[in-house]
mmCIF file of C-alpha atoms in Angstrom:
data_model
loop_
_atom_site.group_PDB
_atom_site.id
_atom_site.type_symbol
_atom_site.label_atom_id
_atom_site.label_comp_id
_atom_site.label_asym_id
_atom_site.label_seq_id
_atom_site.Cartn_x
_atom_site.Cartn_y
_atom_site.Cartn_z
ATOM 1 C CA UNK A 22 -23.202 24.721 36.651
ATOM 2 C CA UNK A 23 -19.675 24.412 37.945
ATOM 3 C CA UNK A 24 -16.541 24.001 35.656
ATOM 4 C CA UNK A 25 -16.422 20.231 36.199
ATOM 5 C CA UNK A 26 -20.061 19.782 35.144
ATOM 6 C CA UNK A 27 -19.472 22.047 32.019
ATOM 7 C CA UNK A 28 -16.356 19.914 31.128
ATOM 8 C CA UNK A 29 -18.475 16.665 31.582
ATOM 9 C CA UNK A 30 -21.275 18.049 29.377
ATOM 10 C CA UNK A 31 -18.768 19.147 26.799
ATOM 11 C CA UNK A 32 -17.104 15.693 26.713
ATOM 12 C CA UNK A 33 -20.581 13.920 26.562
ATOM 13 C CA UNK A 34 -21.729 16.214 23.598
ATOM 14 C CA UNK A 35 -18.461 15.711 21.807
ATOM 15 C CA UNK A 36 -18.561 11.894 22.312
ATOM 16 C CA UNK A 37 -22.235 11.784 20.954
ATOM 17 C CA UNK A 38 -21.219 13.641 17.900
ATOM 18 C CA UNK A 39 -18.152 11.360 17.203
ATOM 19 C CA UNK A 40 -20.260 8.324 18.018
ATOM 20 C CA UNK A 41 -22.936 9.433 15.565
ATOM 21 C CA UNK A 42 -20.240 10.124 12.785
ATOM 22 C CA UNK A 43 -18.485 6.877 13.484
ATOM 23 C CA UNK A 44 -21.712 4.845 12.827
ATOM 24 C CA UNK A 45 -22.105 6.573 9.510
ATOM 25 C CA UNK A 46 -18.762 5.029 8.442
ATOM 26 C CA UNK A 47 -19.489 1.690 10.074
ATOM 27 C CA UNK A 48 -16.859 2.284 12.850
ATOM 28 C CA UNK A 49 -17.157 2.002 16.595
ATOM 29 C CA UNK A 50 -16.599 5.155 18.516
ATOM 30 C CA UNK A 51 -13.279 3.618 19.768
ATOM 31 C CA UNK A 52 -12.123 2.938 16.237
ATOM 32 C CA UNK A 53 -12.982 6.472 15.125
ATOM 33 C CA UNK A 54 -11.076 7.929 18.050
ATOM 34 C CA UNK A 55 -8.085 5.858 17.301
ATOM 35 C CA UNK A 56 -8.045 6.846 13.631
ATOM 36 C CA UNK A 57 -8.485 10.700 14.404
ATOM 37 C CA UNK A 58 -5.577 10.424 16.958
ATOM 38 C CA UNK A 59 -3.131 9.109 14.401
ATOM 39 C CA UNK A 60 -1.205 11.862 12.714
ATOM 40 C CA UNK A 61 -0.679 11.409 8.903
ATOM 41 C CA UNK A 62 2.975 10.687 9.400
ATOM 42 C CA UNK A 63 2.317 8.031 12.049
ATOM 43 C CA UNK A 64 2.823 7.671 15.794
ATOM 44 C CA UNK A 65 4.521 5.266 18.036
ATOM 45 C CA UNK A 66 2.280 2.720 19.707
ATOM 46 C CA UNK A 67 3.301 3.876 23.224
ATOM 47 C CA UNK A 68 2.524 7.521 22.109
ATOM 48 C CA UNK A 69 -0.867 6.582 20.843
ATOM 49 C CA UNK A 70 -1.684 4.526 24.018
ATOM 50 C CA UNK A 71 -0.701 7.675 26.093
ATOM 51 C CA UNK A 72 -2.673 10.006 23.904
ATOM 52 C CA UNK A 73 -5.816 7.904 24.178
ATOM 53 C CA UNK A 74 -5.320 6.903 27.853
ATOM 54 C CA UNK A 75 -5.123 3.185 27.094
ATOM 55 C CA UNK A 76 -2.737 0.473 28.315
ATOM 56 C CA UNK A 77 -0.522 -1.136 25.651
ATOM 57 C CA UNK A 78 -2.357 -4.468 25.482
ATOM 58 C CA UNK A 79 -5.759 -2.827 24.926
ATOM 59 C CA UNK A 80 -4.216 -0.556 22.201
ATOM 60 C CA UNK A 81 -2.628 -3.551 20.491
ATOM 61 C CA UNK A 82 -5.960 -5.456 20.243
ATOM 62 C CA UNK A 83 -7.609 -2.306 18.886
ATOM 63 C CA UNK A 84 -4.857 -1.706 16.389
ATOM 64 C CA UNK A 85 -5.041 -5.283 15.180
ATOM 65 C CA UNK A 86 -8.810 -4.782 14.387
ATOM 66 C CA UNK A 87 -7.969 -1.586 12.365
ATOM 67 C CA UNK A 88 -5.176 -3.445 10.570
ATOM 68 C CA UNK A 89 -7.716 -6.173 9.491
ATOM 69 C CA UNK A 90 -9.961 -3.424 8.199
ATOM 70 C CA UNK A 91 -6.897 -2.164 6.144
ATOM 71 C CA UNK A 92 -6.929 1.283 7.760
ATOM 72 C CA UNK A 93 -3.645 1.180 9.559
ATOM 73 C CA UNK A 94 -0.354 -0.731 9.363
ATOM 74 C CA UNK A 95 2.480 -1.081 11.945
ATOM 75 C CA UNK A 96 6.067 -0.451 10.934
ATOM 76 C CA UNK A 97 9.301 -0.384 12.796
ATOM 77 C CA UNK A 98 10.827 3.085 13.173
ATOM 78 C CA UNK A 99 13.681 3.839 10.839
ATOM 79 C CA UNK A 100 16.017 5.022 13.660
ATOM 80 C CA UNK A 101 15.013 2.779 16.518
ATOM 81 C CA UNK A 102 13.847 -0.741 15.487
ATOM 82 C CA UNK A 103 12.403 -1.349 18.962
ATOM 83 C CA UNK A 104 9.703 1.347 18.284
ATOM 84 C CA UNK A 105 6.638 0.277 16.428
ATOM 85 C CA UNK A 106 4.818 3.017 14.550
ATOM 86 C CA UNK A 107 1.211 3.024 13.585
ATOM 87 C CA UNK A 108 0.639 4.623 10.201
ATOM 88 C CA UNK A 109 -2.534 5.199 8.187
ATOM 89 C CA UNK A 110 -2.920 3.302 4.921
ATOM 90 C CA UNK A 111 -4.201 5.003 1.854
ATOM 91 C CA UNK A 112 -7.639 3.630 2.714
ATOM 92 C CA UNK A 113 -7.253 4.886 6.202
ATOM 93 C CA UNK A 114 -6.314 8.413 4.920
ATOM 94 C CA UNK A 115 -9.254 8.478 2.684
ATOM 95 C CA UNK A 116 -11.718 7.312 5.368
ATOM 96 C CA UNK A 117 -10.218 9.868 7.861
ATOM 97 C CA UNK A 118 -10.692 12.784 5.416
ATOM 98 C CA UNK A 119 -14.289 11.844 4.918
ATOM 99 C CA UNK A 120 -14.779 11.416 8.620
ATOM 100 C CA UNK A 121 -13.058 14.836 9.374
ATOM 101 C CA UNK A 122 -15.221 16.571 6.703
ATOM 102 C CA UNK A 123 -18.362 15.112 8.305
ATOM 103 C CA UNK A 124 -17.106 16.338 11.830
ATOM 104 C CA UNK A 125 -16.473 19.777 10.335
ATOM 105 C CA UNK A 126 -20.044 19.934 9.031
ATOM 106 C CA UNK A 127 -21.198 19.088 12.541
ATOM 107 C CA UNK A 128 -18.856 21.695 14.020
ATOM 108 C CA UNK A 129 -20.214 24.340 11.733
ATOM 109 C CA UNK A 130 -23.818 23.617 12.813
ATOM 110 C CA UNK A 131 -22.650 24.119 16.412
ATOM 111 C CA UNK A 132 -20.777 27.357 15.653
ATOM 112 C CA UNK A 133 -23.908 28.638 13.865
ATOM 113 C CA UNK A 134 -25.737 28.531 17.192
ATOM 114 C CA UNK A 135 -23.287 30.855 18.911
ATOM 115 C CA UNK A 136 -23.376 34.578 18.535
ATOM 116 C CA UNK A 137 -20.600 36.335 16.596
ATOM 117 C CA UNK A 138 -19.034 38.013 19.615
ATOM 118 C CA UNK A 139 -18.685 34.703 21.407
ATOM 119 C CA UNK A 140 -17.349 32.989 18.274
ATOM 120 C CA UNK A 141 -14.454 35.412 18.123
ATOM 121 C CA UNK A 142 -13.197 34.345 21.542
ATOM 122 C CA UNK A 143 -14.226 30.673 21.417
ATOM 123 C CA UNK A 144 -11.222 29.521 19.369
ATOM 124 C CA UNK A 145 -8.772 31.108 21.762
ATOM 125 C CA UNK A 146 -10.544 29.831 24.910
ATOM 126 C CA UNK A 147 -10.690 26.197 23.407
ATOM 127 C CA UNK A 148 -7.028 26.392 22.437
ATOM 128 C CA UNK A 149 -5.981 27.395 25.994
ATOM 129 C CA UNK A 150 -8.265 24.693 27.407
ATOM 130 C CA UNK A 151 -6.703 22.125 25.134
ATOM 131 C CA UNK A 152 -3.163 23.214 26.177
ATOM 132 C CA UNK A 153 -4.133 23.096 29.847
ATOM 133 C CA UNK A 154 -5.568 19.533 29.423
ATOM 134 C CA UNK A 155 -2.220 18.449 27.828
ATOM 135 C CA UNK A 156 -0.317 19.940 30.727
ATOM 136 C CA UNK A 157 -2.559 18.094 33.314
ATOM 137 C CA UNK A 158 -2.181 14.840 31.408
ATOM 138 C CA UNK A 159 1.609 15.263 31.535
ATOM 139 C CA UNK A 160 2.026 15.845 27.742
ATOM 140 C CA UNK A 161 3.891 19.038 28.208
#
């Protein structure tokens, strides 16, 4: 397998885990990805659109649905009123904590399938891969 095939397999496997977890919480995969991409202190709409690789109009529709579910609210930034922030509600934070706990359980099952020597290096390799992906996306 070449590197691209490995990345595609990793992305597909990760998406399957997120899709399965999302369904347990009556969310779509897209809704779950939106929620786990919002920091606890909030994020600008344009920042979230960039993070998710979505155009602003698509993100706005998706956020409106999450607002109706009472998981997020939009607020104006205190320093620049032109910037709209997406912030998790208390209900959104509670759901996100449950969702992340479930993902952590799934992650532990994956880690248990990997020998200890590889586990020691896995975090470092994944961290470097994550930074490289941020660089390629233009986030650094």
